Short mmCIF file of C-alpha atoms and ligand atoms in Angstrom, two decimals:
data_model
loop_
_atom_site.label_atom_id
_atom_site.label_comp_id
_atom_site.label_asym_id
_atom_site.label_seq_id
_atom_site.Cartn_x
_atom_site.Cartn_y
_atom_site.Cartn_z
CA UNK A 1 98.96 82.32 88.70
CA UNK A 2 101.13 84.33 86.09
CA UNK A 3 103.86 85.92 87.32
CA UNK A 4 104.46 86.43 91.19
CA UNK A 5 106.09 89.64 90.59
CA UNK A 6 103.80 91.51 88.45
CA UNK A 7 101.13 90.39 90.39
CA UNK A 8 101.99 91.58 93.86
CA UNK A 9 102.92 94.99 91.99
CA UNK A 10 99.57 95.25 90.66
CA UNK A 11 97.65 94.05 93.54
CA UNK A 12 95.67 96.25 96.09
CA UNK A 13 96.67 96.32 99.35
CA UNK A 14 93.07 94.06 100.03
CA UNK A 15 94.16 91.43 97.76
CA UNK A 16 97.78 91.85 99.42
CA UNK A 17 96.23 91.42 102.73
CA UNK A 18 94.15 88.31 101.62
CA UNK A 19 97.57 86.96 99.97
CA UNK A 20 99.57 87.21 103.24
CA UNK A 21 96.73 85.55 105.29
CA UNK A 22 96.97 82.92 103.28
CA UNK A 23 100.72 82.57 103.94
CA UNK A 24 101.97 84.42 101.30
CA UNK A 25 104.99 86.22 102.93
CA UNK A 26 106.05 88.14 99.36
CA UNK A 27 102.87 89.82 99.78
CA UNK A 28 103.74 91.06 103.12
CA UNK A 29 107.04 92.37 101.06
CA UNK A 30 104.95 94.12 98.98
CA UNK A 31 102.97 96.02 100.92
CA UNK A 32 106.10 97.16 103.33
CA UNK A 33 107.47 98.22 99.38
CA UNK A 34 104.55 100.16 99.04
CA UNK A 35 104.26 102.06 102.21
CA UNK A 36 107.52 102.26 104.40
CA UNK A 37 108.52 105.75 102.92
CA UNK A 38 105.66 107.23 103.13
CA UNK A 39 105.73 106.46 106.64
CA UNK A 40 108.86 107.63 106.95
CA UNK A 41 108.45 111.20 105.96
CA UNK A 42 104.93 110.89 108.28
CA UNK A 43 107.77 110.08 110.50
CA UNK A 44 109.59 112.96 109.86
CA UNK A 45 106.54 115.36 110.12
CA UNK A 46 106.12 114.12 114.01
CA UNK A 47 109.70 114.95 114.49
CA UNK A 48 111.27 111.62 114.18
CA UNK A 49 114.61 111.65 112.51
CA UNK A 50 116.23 108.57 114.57
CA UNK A 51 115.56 105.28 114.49
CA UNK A 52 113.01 105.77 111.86
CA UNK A 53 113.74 102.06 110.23
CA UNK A 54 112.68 100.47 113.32
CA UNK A 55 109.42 102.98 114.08
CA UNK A 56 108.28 101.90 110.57
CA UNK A 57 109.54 98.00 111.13
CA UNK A 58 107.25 97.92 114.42
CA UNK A 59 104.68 99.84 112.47
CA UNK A 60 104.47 96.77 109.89
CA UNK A 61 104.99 94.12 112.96
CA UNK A 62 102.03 95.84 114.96
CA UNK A 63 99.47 96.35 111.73
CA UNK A 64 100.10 92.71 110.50
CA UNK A 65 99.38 90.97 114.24
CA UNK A 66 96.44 93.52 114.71
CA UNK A 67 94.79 92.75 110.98
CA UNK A 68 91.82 91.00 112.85
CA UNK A 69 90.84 94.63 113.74
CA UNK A 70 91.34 96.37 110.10
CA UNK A 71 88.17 96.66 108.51
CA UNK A 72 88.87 95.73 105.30
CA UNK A 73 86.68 98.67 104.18
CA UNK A 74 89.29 100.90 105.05
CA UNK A 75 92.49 102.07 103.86
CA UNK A 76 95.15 100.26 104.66
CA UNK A 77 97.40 103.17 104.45
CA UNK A 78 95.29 104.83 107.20
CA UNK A 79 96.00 102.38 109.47
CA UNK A 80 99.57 102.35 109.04
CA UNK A 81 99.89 105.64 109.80
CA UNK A 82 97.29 104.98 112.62
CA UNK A 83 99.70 102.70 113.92
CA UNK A 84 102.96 105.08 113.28
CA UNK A 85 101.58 107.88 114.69
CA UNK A 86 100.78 106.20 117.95
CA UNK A 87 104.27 104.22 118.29
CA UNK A 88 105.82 107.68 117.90
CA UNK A 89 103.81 109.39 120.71
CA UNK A 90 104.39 106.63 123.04
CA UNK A 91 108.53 106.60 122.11
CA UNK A 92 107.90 110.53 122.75
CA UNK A 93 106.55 109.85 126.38
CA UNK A 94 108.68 107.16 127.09
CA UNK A 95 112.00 109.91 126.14
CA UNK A 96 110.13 112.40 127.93
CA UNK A 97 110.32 110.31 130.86
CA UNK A 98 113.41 109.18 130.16
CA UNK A 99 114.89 112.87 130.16
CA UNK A 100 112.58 113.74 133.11
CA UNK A 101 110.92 116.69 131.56
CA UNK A 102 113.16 118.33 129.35
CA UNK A 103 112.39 118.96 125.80
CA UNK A 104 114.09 118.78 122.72
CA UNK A 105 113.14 121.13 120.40
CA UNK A 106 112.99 118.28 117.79
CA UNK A 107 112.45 120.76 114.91
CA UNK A 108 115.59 122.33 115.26
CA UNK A 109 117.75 119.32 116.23
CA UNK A 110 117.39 118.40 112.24
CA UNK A 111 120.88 118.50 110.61
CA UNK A 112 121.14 120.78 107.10
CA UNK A 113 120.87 119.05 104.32
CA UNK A 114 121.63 119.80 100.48
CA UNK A 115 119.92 117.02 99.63
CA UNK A 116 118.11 118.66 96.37
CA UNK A 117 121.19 118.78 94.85
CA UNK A 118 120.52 122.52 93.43
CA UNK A 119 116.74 121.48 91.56
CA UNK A 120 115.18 123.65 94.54
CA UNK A 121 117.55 126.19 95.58
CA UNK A 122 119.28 125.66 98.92
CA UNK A 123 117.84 128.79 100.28
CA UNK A 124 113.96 128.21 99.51
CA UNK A 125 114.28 124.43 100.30
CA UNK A 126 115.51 126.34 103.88
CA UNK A 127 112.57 128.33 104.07
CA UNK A 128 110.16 125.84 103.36
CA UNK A 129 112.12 123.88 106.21
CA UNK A 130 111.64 126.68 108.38
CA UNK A 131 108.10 127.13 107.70
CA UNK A 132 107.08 123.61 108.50
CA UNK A 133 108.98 123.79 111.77
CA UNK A 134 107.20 126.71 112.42
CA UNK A 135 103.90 124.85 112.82
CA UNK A 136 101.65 123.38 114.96
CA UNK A 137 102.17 119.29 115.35
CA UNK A 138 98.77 119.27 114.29
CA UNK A 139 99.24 121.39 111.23
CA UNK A 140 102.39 120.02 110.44
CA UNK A 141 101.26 116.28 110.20
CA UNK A 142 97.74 117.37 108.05
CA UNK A 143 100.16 119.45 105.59
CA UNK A 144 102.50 116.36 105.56
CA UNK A 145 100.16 113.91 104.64
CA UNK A 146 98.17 116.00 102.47
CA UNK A 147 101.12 117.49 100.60
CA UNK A 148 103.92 114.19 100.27
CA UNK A 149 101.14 111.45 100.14
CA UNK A 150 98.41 113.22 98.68
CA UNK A 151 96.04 111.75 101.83
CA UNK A 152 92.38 112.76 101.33
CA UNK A 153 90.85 115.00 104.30
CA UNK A 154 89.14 112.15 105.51
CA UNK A 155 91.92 109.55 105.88
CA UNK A 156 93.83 112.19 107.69
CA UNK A 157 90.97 113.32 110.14
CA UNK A 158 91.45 109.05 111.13
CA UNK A 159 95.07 109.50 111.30
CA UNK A 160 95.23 112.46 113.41
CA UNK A 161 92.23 112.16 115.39
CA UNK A 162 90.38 114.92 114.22
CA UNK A 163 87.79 115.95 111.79
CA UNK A 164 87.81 116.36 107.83
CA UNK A 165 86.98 119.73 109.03
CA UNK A 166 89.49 120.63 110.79
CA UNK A 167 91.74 119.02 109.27
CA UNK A 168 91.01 121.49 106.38
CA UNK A 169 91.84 124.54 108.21
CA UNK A 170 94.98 122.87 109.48
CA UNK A 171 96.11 122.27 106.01
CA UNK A 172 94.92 125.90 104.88
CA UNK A 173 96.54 127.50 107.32
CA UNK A 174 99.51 125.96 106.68
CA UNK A 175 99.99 126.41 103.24
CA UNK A 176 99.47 130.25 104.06
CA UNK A 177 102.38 130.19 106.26
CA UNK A 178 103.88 128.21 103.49
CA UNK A 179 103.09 130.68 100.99
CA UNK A 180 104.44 133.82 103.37
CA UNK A 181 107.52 132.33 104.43
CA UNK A 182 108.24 131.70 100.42
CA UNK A 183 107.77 134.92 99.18
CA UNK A 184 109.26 136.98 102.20
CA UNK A 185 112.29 138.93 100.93
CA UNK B 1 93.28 141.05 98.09
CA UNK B 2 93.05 138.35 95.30
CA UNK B 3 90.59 135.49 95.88
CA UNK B 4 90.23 131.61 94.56
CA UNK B 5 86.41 131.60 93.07
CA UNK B 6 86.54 127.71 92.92
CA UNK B 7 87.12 126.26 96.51
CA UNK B 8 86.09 123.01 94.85
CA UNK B 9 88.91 122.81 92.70
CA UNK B 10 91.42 124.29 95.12
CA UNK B 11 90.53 121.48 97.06
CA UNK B 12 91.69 119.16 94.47
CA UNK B 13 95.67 120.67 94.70
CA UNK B 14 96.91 117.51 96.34
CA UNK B 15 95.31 115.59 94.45
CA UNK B 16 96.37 117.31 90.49
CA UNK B 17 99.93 117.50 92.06
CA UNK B 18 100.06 113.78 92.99
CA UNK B 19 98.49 112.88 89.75
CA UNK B 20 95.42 111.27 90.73
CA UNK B 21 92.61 113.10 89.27
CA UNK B 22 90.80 111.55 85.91
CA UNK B 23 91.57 113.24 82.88
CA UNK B 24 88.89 115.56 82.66
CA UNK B 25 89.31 116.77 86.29
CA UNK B 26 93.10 117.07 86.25
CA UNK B 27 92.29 119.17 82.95
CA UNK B 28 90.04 121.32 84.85
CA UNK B 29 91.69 122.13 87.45
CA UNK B 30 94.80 122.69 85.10
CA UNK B 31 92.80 125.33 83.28
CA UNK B 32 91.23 126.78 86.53
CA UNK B 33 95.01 126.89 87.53
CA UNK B 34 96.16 128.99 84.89
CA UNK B 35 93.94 131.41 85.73
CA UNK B 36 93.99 131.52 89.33
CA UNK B 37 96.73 132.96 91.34
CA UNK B 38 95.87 132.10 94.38
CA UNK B 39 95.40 128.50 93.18
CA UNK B 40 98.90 128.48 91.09
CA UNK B 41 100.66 130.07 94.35
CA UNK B 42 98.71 127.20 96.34
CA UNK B 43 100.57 124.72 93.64
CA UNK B 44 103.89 125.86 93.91
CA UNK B 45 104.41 126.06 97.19
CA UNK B 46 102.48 122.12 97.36
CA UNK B 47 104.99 121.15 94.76
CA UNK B 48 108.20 122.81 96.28
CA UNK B 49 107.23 121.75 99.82
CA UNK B 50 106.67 117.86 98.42
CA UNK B 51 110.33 118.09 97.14
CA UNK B 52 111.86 119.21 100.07
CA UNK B 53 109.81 117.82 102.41
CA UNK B 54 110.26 113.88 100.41
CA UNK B 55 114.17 114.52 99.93
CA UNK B 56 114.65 115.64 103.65
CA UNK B 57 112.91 112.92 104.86
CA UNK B 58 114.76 109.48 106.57
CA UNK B 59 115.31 107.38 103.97
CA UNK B 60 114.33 103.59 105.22
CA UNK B 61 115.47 100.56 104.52
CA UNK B 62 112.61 98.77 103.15
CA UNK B 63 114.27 95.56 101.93
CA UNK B 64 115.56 95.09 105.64
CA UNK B 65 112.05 96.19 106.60
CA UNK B 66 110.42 93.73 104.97
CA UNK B 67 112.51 91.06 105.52
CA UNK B 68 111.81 92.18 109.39
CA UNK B 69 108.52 92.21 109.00
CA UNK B 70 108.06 88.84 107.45
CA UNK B 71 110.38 86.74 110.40
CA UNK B 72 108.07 88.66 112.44
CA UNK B 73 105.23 87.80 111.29
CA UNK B 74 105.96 84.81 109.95
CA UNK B 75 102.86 83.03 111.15
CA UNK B 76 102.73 80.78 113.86
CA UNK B 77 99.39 81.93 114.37
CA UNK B 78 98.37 81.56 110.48
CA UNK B 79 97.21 79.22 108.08
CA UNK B 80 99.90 78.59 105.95
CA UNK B 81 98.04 77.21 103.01
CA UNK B 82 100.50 78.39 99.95
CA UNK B 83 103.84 78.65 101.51
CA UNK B 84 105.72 76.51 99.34
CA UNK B 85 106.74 78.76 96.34
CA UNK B 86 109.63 80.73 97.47
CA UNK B 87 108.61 81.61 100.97
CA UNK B 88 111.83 80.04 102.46
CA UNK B 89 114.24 83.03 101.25
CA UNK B 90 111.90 85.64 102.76
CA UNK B 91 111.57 83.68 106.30
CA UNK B 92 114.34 83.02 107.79
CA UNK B 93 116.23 86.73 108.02
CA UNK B 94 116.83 87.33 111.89
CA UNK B 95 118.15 90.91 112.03
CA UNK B 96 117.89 92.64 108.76
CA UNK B 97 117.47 96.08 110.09
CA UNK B 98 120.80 95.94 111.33
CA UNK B 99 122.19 95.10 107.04
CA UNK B 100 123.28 98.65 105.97
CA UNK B 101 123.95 96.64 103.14
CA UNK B 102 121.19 95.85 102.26
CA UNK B 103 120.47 99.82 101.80
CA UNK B 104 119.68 99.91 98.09
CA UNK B 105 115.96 99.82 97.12
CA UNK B 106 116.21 100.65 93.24
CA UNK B 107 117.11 104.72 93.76
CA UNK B 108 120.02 104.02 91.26
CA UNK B 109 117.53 103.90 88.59
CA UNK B 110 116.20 107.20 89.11
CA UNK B 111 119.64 109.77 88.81
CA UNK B 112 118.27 112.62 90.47
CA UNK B 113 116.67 110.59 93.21
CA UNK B 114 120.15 108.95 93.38
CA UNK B 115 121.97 111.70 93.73
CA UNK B 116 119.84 113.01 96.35
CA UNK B 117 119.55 109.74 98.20
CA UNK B 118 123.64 109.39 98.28
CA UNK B 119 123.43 112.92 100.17
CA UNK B 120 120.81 111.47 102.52
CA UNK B 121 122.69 107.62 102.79
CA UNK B 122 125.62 109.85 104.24
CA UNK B 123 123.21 111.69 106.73
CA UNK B 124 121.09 108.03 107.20
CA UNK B 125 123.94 105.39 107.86
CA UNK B 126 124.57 107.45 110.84
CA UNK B 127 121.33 106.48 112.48
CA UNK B 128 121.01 103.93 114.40
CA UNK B 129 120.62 101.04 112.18
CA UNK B 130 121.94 98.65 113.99
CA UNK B 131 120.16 99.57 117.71
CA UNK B 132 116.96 97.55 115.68
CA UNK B 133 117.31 94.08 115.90
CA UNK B 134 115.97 91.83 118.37
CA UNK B 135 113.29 94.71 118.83
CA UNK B 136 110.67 93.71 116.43
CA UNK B 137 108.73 92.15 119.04
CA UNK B 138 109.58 93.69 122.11
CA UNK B 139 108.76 97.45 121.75
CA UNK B 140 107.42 99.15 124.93
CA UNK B 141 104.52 99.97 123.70
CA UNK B 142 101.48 99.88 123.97
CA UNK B 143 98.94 102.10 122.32
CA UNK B 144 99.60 101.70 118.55
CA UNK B 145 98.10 97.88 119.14
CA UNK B 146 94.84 99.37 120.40
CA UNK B 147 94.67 101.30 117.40
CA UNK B 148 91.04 101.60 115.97
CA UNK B 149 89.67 100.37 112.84
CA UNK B 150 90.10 103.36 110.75
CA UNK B 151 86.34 104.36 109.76
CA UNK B 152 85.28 105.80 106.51
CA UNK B 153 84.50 108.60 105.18
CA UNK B 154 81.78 110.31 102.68
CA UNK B 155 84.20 113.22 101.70
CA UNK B 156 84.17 113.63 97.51
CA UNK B 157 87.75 113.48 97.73
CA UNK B 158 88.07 110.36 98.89
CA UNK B 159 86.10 109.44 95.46
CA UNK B 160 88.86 109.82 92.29
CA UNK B 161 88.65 108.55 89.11
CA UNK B 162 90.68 105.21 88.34
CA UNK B 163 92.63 107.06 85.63
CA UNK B 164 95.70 108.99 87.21
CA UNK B 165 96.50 112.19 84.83
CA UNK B 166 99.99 111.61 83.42
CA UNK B 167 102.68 112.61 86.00
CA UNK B 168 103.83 114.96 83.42
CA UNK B 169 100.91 117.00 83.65
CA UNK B 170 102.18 117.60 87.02
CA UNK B 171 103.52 121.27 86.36
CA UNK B 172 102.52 122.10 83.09
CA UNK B 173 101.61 125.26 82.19
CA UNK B 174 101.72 126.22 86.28
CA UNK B 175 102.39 129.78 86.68
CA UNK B 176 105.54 130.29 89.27
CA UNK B 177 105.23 132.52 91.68
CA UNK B 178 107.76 134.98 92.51
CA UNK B 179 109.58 132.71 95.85
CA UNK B 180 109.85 129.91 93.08
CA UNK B 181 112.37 131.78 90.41
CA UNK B 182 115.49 129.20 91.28
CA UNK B 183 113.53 126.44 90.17
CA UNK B 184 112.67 126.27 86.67
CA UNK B 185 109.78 124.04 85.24
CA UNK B 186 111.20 122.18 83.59
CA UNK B 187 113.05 121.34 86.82
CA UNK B 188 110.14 120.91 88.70
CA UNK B 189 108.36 118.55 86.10
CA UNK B 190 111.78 116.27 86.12
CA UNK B 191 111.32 116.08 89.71
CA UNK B 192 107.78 115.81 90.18
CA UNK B 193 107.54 113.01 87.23
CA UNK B 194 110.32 111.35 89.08
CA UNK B 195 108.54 111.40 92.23
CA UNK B 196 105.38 110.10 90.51
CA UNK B 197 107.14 107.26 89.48
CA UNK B 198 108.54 106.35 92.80
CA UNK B 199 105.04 106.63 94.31
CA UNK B 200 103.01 105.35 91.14
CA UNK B 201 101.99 102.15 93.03
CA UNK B 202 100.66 104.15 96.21
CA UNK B 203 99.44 106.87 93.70
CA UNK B 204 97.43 104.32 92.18
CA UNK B 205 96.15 101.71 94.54
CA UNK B 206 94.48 103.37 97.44
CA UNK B 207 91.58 104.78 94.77
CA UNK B 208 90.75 101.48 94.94
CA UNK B 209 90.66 101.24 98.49
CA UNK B 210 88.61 104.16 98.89
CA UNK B 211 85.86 103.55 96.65
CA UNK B 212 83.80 101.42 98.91
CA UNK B 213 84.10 103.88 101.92
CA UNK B 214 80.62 104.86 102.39
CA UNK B 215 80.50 105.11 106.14
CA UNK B 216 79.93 107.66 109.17
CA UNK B 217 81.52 110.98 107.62
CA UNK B 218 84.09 111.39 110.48
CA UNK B 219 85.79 109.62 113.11
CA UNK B 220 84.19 111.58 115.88
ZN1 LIG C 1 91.70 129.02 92.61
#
């Protein structure tokens, strides 16, 4: 069997999958390891800034009691964010019932940060900020997933709902309003 | 008004950034970036908007995660054929969302990612951590279990060479554009070879995942 370690680190998330079927519960480590971040700046693209541990805890739960219906064709990583994106649409209805109507902006309840500690200056990390609040949930999660995770067009159309198409002009378009909010003096 | 002559490779961004084309692609599109504005403005901005958008991000938890995830799913409902070898620590954790403590998922390594994350940990403790527990199987909802089997896709970009271009590639010889002058390259490929390191499992294993997607072109 070799070592345990190396081999969950070098296993796909298939042979992962296989592992924790067969009651392997590091391999279920593993794969949270290997994909709770990501979801967490997917997170962060559908305006989710609280509670994001638990969104990407249920996002695990729900994706490991639903495996029956993964096709193990797919990308696992599609799924999860499948999964994430859903949970955070129903949390947004439930608020939105919750606050009976009213809206937070949630793009502009985000706190400053100076979290780049001066490698991109505070002022252009701001304006990329501003950019990306500036667009459309739909462009916003396509230009998230294809710019942090590197997500081919196709596994975002499944995330998102749309087409590989679209999803191309989404990302386009944003990148354009990237590009003009960066080099607006 | 300047336009990219190689959509193809344009395309293919994401991918060069992230480090996931095969040699001889990655060194394509390097070259066809050099002499492409469009295509190096397209870079920088991907590059600049990957830092800021990856260091603004939550940071989560993912020991606590995981050990959530496991008690969750801890199998009643599964064969537990191999259980023996060190399954025990990993079982029995109750509420380990709600372990702040626990917050520490190897960022010390990486200085710069340490530095930022300590900025962020500040920011992050302040959510609500502990509001998790005793959750993990009672969320009101109800969609995300419905969720489809993601279907496949024939898109060439889902097909990438096993061999991920060195991370160090990354911003090599990458014109900067004008909005980009605080950030030096040499900057940028600290941050974006740190980055690739953080990521180099994910960078590397869903090519393999993809491969066999041969399936209906889009979802709908
Ligand atoms: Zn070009």
């Amino acid at each position: 069997m070799g070592d345990p370690k190396a081999r969950t680190s070098d296993a796909t998330d298939a042979e992962l999958i296989a592992s924790w079927q067969r009651g392997d519960q590091r391999a279920a480590t593993a794969l949270v390891e290997r994909h709770a971040q990501a979801l967490a700046r997917f997170a962060a693209s559908l305006g989710e800034r609280d509670g994001v541990d638990e969104l990407v805890q249920d996002t695990f739960v729900r994706a490991f009691h639903s495996l029956d219906a993964f096709r193990a064709d797919s990308s696992l990583r599609t799924w999860l964010f499948t999964i994430c994106k859903r949970l955070v649409l129903d949390r947004k209805r439930a608020e939105r019932r919750r606050r009976d109507g009213v809206e937070l902006d949630e793009a502009h309840a985000v706190v400053g940060f100076d979290a780049l500690d001066g490698m991109v200056a505070e002022e252009t990390a701001q304006r990329v900020q501003d950019a990306v609040d500036r667009l459309t949930p739909l462009q916003k999660q396509v230009f998230t997933l294809r710019v942090t995770e590197g997500m081919p067009y196709n596994e975002i159309a499944q995330v998102v709902e749309s087409t590989e198409g679209a999803c191309r002009v989404h990302y386009h378009n944003a990148m354009k309003a990237i590009k003009e909010y960066l080099s607006d003096d | 008004m300047i336009e990219c002559l190689d959509l193809a490779k344009r395309d293919r961004l994401p991918e060069y950034a992230h480090g996931r084309l095969g040699a001889a692609e990655a060194e394509a599109v390097r070259a066809h970036v050099a002499g492409c504005a469009v295509c190096a403005a397209d870079l920088a901005a991907l590059e600049t908007s990957r830092l800021v958008l990856s260091a603004r991000a939550p940071r989560v938890d993912v020991a606590a995660i995981a050990a959530a995830v496991t008690a969750a799913t801890a199998a009643p409902t599964r064969p537990a054929l191999s259980v023996a070898r060190g399954a025990a620590s990993a079982a029995p954790i109750a509420k380990p969302v709600a372990k702040p403590a626990a917050r520490r998922t190897g960022w010390a390594s990486r200085p710069w990612l340490a530095a930022a994350a300590s900025i962020l940990i500040v920011v992050s403790v302040s959510l609500p951590l502990v509001q998790s527990a005793g959750r993990v199987n009672g969320a009101p909802v109800d969609s995300a279990s419905l969720a489809p089997a993601p279907g496949g896709g024939t898109d060439p970009v889902a097909v990438e060479p096993a061999a991920p271009a060195p991370a160090a590639a990354v911003a090599t010889g990458v014109p900067v554009g004008d909005g980009f002058a605080e950030l030096s390259t040499d900057d940028l490929s600290t941050l974006l070879a740190e980055l690739e390191q953080v990521e180099a499992t994910i960078a590397t294993e869903p090519a393999s995942m993809r491969k066999p997607i041969v399936d209906t072109p889009e979802v709908r």
